[in-house]
XYZ file of N, CA, C and O in Angstrom:
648
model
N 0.852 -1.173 0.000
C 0.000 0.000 0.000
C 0.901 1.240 0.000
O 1.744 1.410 0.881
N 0.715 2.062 -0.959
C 1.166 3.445 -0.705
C 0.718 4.313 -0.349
O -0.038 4.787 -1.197
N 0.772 5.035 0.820
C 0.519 6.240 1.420
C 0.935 7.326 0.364
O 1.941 6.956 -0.241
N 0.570 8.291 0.044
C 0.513 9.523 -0.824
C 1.051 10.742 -0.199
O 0.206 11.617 -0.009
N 2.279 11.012 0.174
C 2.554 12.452 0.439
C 2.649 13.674 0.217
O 2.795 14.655 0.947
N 2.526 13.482 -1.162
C 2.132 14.917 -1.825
C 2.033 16.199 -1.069
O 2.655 17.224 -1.347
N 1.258 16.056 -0.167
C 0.038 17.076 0.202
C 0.876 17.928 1.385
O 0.610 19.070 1.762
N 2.081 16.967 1.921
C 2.871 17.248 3.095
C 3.679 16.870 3.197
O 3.934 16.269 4.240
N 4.590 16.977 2.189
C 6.015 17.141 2.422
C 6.572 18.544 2.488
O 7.534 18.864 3.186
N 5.851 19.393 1.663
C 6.676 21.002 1.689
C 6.071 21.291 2.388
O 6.635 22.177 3.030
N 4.698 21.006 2.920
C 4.103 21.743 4.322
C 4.239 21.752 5.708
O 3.299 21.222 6.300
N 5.008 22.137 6.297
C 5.299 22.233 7.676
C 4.008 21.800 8.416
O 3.095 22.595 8.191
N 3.684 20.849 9.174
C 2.562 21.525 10.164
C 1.816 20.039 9.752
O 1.662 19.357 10.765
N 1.431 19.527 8.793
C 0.457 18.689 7.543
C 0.943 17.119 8.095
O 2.058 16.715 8.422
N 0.140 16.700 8.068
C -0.221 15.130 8.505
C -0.870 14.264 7.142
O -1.489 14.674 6.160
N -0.448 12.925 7.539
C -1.119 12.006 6.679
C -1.495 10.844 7.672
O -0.616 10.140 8.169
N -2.991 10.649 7.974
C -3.432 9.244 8.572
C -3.080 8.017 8.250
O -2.291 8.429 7.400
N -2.982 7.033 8.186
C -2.800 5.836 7.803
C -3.533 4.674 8.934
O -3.522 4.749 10.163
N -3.957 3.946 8.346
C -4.716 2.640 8.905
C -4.447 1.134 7.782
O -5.070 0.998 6.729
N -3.503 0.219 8.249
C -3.153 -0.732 6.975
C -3.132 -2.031 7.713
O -3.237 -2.004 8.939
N -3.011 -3.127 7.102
C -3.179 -4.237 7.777
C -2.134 -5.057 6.677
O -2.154 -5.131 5.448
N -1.095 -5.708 7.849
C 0.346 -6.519 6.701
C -0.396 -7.884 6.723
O -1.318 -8.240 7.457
N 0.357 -8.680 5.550
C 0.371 -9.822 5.035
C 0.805 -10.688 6.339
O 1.653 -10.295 7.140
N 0.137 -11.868 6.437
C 1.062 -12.643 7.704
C 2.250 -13.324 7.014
O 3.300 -13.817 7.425
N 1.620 -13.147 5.667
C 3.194 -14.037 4.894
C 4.591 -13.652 4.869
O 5.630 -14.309 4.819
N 4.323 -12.334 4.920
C 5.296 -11.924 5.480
C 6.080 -11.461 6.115
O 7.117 -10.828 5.918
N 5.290 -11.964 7.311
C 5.901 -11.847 8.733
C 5.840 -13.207 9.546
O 5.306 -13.450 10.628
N 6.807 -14.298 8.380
C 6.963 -15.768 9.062
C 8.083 -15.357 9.976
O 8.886 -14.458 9.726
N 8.056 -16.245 11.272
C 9.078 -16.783 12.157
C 8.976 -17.880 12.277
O 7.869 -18.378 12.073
N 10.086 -18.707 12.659
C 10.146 -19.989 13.300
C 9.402 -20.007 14.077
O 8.473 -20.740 13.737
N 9.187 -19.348 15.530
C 8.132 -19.510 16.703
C 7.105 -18.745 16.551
O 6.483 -18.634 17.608
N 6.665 -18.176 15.696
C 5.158 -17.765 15.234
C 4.442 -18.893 14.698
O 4.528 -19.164 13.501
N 3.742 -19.568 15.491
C 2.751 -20.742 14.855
C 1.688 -19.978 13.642
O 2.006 -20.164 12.467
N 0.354 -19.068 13.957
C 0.137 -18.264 12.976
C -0.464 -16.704 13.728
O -0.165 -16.307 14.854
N -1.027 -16.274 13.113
C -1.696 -15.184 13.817
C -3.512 -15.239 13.510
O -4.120 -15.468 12.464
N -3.929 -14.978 14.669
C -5.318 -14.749 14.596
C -5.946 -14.338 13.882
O -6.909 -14.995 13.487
N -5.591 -12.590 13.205
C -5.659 -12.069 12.621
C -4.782 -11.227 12.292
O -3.868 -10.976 13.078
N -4.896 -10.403 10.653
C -3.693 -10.055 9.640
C -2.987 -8.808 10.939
O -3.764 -8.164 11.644
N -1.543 -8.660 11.052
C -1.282 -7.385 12.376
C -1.877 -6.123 11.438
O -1.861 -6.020 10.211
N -2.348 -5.303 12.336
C -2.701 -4.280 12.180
C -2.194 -3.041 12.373
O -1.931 -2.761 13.543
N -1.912 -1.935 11.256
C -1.278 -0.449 12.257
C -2.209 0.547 12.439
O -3.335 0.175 12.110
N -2.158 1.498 12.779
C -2.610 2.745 12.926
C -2.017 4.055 12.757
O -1.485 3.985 13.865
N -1.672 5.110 12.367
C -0.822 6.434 12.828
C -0.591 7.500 11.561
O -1.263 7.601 10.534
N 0.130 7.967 11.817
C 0.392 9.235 10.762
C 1.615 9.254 9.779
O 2.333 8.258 9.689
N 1.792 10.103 9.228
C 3.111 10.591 8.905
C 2.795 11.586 8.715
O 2.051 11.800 7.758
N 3.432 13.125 9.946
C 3.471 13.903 9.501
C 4.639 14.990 9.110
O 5.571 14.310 8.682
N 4.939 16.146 9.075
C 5.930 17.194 8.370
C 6.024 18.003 9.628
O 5.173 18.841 9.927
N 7.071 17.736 10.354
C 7.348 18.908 11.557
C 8.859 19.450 11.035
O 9.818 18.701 10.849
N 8.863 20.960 10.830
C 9.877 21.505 10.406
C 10.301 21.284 8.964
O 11.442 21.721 8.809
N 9.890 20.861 8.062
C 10.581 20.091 6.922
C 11.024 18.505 7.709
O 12.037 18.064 7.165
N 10.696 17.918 8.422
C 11.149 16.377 8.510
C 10.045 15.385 8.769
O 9.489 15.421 9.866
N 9.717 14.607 7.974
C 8.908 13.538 7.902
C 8.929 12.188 8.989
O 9.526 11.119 8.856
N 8.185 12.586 9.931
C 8.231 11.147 11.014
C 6.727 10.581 10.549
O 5.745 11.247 10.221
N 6.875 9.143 10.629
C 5.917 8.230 11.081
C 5.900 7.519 12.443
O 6.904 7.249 13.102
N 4.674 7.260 12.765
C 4.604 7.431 14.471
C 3.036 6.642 14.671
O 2.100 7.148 14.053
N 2.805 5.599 15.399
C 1.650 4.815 15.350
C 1.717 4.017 16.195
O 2.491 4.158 17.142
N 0.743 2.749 16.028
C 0.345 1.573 16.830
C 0.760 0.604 16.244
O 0.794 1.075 15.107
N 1.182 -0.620 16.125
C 1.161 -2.202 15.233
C 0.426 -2.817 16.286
O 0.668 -2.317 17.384
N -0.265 -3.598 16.287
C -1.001 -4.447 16.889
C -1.204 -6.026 16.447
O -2.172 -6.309 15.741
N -0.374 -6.947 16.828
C -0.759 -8.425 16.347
C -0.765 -9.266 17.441
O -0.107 -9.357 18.478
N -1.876 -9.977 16.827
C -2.762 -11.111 17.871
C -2.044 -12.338 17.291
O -2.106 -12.450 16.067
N -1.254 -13.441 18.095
C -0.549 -14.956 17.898
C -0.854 -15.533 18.356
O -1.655 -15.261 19.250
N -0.414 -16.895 18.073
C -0.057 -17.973 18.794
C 0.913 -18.703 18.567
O 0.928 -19.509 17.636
N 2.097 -18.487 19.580
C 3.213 -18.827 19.221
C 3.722 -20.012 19.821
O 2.994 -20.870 20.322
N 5.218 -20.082 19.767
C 5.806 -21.605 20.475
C 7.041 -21.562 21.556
O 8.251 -21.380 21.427
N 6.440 -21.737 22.347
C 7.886 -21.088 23.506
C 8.856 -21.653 22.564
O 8.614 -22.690 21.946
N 10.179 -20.857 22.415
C 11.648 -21.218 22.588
C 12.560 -22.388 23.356
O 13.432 -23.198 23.042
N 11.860 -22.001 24.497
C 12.575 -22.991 25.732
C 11.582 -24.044 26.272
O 11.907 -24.877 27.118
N 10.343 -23.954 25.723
C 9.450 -25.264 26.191
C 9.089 -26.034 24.954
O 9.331 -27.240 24.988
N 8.685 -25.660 24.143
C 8.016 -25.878 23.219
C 6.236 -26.069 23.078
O 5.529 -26.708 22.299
N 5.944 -25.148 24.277
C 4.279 -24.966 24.542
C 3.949 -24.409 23.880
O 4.880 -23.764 23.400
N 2.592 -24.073 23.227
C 1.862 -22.933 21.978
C 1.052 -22.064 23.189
O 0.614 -22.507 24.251
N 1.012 -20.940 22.767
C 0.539 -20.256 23.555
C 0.297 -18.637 23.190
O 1.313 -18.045 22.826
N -0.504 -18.137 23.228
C -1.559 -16.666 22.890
C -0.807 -15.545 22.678
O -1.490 -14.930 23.497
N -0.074 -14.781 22.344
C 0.299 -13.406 22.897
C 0.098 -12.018 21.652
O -0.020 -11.957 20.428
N 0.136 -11.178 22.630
C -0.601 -10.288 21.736
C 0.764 -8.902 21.776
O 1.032 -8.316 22.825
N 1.401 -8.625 20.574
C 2.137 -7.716 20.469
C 1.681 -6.620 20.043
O 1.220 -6.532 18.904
N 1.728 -5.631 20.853
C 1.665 -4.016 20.511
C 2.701 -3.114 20.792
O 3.096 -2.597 21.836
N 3.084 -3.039 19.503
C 4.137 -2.236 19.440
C 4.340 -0.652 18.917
O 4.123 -0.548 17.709
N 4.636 0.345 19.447
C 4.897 1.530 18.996
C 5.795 2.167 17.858
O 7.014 2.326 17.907
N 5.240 2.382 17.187
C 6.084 3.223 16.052
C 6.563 4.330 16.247
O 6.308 5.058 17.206
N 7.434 4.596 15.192
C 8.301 5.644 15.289
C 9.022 5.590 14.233
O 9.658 4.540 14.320
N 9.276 6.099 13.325
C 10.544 6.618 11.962
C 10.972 7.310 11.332
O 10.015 8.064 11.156
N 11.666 7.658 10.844
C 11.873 9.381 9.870
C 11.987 8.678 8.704
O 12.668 7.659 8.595
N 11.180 9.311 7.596
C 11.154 9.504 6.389
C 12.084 10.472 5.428
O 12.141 11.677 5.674
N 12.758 9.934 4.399
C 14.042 10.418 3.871
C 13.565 11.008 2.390
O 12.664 10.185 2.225
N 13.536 11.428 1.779
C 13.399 11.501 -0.093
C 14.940 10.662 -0.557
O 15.012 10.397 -1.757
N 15.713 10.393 0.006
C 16.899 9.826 -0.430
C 18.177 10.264 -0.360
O 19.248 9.715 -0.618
N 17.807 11.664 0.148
C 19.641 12.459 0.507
C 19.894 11.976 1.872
O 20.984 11.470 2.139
N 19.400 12.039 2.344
C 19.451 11.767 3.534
C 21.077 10.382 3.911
O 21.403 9.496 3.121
N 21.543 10.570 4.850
C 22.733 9.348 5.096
C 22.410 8.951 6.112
O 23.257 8.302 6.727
N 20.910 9.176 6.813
C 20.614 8.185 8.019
C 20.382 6.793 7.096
O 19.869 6.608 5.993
N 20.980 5.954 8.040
C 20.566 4.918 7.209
C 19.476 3.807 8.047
O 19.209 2.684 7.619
N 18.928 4.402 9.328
C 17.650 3.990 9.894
C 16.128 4.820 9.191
O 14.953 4.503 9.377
N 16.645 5.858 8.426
C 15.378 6.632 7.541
C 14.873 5.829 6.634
O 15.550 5.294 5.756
N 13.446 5.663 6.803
C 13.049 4.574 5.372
C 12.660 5.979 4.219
O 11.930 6.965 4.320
N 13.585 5.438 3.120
C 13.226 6.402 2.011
C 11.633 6.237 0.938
O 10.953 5.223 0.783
N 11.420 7.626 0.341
C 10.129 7.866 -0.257
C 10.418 6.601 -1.634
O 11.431 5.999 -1.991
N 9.205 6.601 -2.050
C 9.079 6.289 -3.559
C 8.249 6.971 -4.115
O 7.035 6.782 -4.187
N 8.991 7.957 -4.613
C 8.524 9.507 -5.568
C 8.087 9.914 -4.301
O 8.766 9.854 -3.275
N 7.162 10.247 -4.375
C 5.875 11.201 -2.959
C 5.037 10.143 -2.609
O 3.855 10.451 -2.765
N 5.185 9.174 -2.252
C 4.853 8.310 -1.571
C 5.385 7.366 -0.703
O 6.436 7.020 -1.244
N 5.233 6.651 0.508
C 5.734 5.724 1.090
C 5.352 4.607 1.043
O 4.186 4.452 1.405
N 6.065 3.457 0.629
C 5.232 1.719 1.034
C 5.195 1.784 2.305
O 6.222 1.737 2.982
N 3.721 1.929 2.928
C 3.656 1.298 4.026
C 3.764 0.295 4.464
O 3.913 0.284 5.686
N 3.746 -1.361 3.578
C 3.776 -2.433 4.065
C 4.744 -2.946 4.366
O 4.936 -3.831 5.201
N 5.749 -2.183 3.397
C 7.330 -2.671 3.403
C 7.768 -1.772 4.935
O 8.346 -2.287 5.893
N 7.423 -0.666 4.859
C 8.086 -0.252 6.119
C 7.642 -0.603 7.348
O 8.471 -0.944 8.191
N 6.236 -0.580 7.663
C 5.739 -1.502 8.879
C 6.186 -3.005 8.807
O 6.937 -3.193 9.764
N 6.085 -3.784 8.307
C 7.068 -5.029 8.020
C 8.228 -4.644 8.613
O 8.361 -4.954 9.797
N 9.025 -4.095 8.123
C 10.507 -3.550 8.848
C 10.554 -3.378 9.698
O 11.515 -3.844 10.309
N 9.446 -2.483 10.498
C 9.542 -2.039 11.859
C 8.998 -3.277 12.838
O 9.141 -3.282 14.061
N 8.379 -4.272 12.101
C 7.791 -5.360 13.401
C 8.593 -6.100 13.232
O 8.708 -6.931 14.133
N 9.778 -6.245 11.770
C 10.773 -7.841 12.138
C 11.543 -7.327 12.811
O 12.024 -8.147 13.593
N 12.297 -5.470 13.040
C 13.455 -5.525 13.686
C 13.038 -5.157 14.919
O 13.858 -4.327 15.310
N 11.867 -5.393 16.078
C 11.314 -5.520 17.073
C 11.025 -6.864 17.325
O 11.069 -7.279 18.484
N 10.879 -7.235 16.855
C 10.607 -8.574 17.328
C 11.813 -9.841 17.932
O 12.780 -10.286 17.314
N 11.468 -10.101 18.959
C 12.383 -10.427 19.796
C 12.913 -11.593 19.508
O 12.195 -12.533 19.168
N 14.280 -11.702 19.606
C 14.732 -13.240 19.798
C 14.677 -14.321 19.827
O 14.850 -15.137 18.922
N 14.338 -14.506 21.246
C 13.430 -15.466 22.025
C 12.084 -15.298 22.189
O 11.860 -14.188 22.673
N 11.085 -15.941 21.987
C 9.918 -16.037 22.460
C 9.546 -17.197 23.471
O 9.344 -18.411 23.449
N 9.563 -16.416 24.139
C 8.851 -17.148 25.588
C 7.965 -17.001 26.021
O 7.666 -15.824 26.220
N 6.967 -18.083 26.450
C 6.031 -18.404 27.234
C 5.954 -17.574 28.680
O 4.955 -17.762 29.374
N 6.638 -16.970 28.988
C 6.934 -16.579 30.099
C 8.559 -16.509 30.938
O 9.153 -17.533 31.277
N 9.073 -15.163 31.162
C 9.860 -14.622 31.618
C 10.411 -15.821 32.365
O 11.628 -15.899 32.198
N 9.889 -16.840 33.180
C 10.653 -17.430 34.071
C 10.502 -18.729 33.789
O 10.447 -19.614 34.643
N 10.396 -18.965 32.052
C 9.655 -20.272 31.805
C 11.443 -21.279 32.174
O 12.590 -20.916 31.911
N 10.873 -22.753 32.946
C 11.785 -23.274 33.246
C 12.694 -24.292 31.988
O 13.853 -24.663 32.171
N 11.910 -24.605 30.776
C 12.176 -25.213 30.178
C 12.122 -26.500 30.019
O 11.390 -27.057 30.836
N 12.758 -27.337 29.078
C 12.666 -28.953 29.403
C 13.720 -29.464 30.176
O 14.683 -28.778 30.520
N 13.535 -30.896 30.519
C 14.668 -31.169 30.890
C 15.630 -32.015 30.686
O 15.296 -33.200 30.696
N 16.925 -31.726 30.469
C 18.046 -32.324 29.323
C 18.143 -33.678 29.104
O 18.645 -34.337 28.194
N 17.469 -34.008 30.282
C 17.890 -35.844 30.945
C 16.432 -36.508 29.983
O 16.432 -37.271 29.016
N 15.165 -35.790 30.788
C 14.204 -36.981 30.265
C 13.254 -36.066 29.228
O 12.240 -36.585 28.763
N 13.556 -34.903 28.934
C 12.549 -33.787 28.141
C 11.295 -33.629 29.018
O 10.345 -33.336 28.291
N 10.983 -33.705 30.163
C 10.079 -33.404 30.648
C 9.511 -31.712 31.297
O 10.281 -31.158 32.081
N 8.700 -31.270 31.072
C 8.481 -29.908 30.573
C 8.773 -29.788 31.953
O 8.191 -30.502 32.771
N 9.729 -28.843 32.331
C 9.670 -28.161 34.186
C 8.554 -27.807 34.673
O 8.003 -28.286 35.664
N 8.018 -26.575 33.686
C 7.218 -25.147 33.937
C 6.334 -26.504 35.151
O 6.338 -26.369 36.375
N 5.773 -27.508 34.535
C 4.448 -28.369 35.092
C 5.271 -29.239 36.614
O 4.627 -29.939 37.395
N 6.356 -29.041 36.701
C 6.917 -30.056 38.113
C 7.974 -30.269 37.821
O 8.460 -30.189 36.693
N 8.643 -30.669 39.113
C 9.620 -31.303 38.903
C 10.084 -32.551 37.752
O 8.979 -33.062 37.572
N 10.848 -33.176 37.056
C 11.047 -34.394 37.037
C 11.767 -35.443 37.451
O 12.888 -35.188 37.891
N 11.235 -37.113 37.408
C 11.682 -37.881 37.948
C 13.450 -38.054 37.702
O 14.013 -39.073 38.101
N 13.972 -37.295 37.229
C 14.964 -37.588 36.700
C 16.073 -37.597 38.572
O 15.674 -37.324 39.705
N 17.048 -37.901 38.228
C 18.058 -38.271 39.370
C 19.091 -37.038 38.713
O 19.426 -37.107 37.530
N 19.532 -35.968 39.554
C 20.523 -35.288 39.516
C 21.790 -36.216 38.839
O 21.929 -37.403 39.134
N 22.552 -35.611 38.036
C 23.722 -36.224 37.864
C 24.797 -35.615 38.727
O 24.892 -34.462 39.147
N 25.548 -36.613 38.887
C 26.881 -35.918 40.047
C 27.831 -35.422 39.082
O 27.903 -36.033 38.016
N 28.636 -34.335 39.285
C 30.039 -33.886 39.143
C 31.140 -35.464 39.285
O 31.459 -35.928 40.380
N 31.524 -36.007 38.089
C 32.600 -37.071 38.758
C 33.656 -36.618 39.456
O 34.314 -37.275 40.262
N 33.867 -35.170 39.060
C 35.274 -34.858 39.964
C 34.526 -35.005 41.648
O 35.271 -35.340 42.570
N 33.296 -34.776 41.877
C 32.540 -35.152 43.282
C 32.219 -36.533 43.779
O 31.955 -36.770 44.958
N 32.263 -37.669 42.572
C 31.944 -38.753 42.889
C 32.014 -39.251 44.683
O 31.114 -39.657 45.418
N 33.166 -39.060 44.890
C 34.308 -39.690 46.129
C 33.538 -38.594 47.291
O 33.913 -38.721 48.457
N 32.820 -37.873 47.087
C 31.987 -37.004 48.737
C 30.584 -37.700 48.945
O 29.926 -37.711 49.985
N 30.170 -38.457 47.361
C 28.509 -38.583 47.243
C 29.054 -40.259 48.220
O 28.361 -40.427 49.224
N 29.961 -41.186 48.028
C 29.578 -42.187 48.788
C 29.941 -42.007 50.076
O 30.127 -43.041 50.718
N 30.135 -40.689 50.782
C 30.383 -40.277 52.057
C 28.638 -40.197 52.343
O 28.105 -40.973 53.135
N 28.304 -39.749 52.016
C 26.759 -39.443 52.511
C 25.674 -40.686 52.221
O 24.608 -40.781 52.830
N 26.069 -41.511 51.313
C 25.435 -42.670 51.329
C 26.272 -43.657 52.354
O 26.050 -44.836 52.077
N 26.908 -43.537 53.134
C 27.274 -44.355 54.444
C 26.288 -44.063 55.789
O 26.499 -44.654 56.849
């Protein structure tokens, strides 16, 4: 989708709304199982001083796959925008540049949710993971598994089994 700037680029002061909704296709991850629905943005681009920021909402509804468990599970990213818009002189090289007097919005919101998007996805901040011995998910209990000893400790563990 192209947004149309025409109207406010030489105008100081001048706004452009925008409301767009990205492809989920192309916004695959490994731990993105799919999304609920297509993410959604909201916001402007407007002309303060001669400089073009875009500035909004992204909003996407998932269901993803822990990292460290491998559980599926709900989460909902809302993320804030923010960017400066270039015509092409520009040598920021975080500025997404025009095409003619217009901007792709899809390409640039795309941009802004893959290089936010985190690492790891986790189920939760303190998710415990599996476990190495028998794969048994922590988060739900302990498992039956038997600690392994340090062999350099071997020779203290049959002190305590006496």
């Amino acid at each position: 989708m192209l947004l149309d700037l025409r109207e406010i680029i030489e105008v100081p002061g001048r706004e452009a709304p925008f409301e767009c909704e990205l492809s989920a296709e192309a916004l695959r991850f490994d731990s993105v199982v799919g999304y609920k629905a297509p993410p959604k943005a909201v916001g402007r681009v407007f002309n303060q001083a001669g400089i073009l920021t875009l500035e909004g909402t992204l909003c996407a509804d998932m269901t993803c796959l822990c990292d460290r468990c491998g559980t599926e599970f709900d989460s909902v990213k809302v993320q804030k925008l923010n960017a400066y818009i270039s015509d092409g002189d520009s040598d920021d090289p975080e500025a997404f540049v025009l095409d003619g007097d217009g901007l792709d919005l899809e390409e640039t919101l795309s941009t802004l949710f893959i290089l936010d998007m985190e690492t790891k996805i986790l189920c939760d901040p303190d998710c415990k993971g599996l476990c190495s011995g028998c794969g048994a998910n922590l988060n739900l209990g302990p498992c039956g598994c038997r600690k392994e000893i340090d062999p350099r400790l071997a020779v203290l563990e049959q002190l305590l089994d006496k």
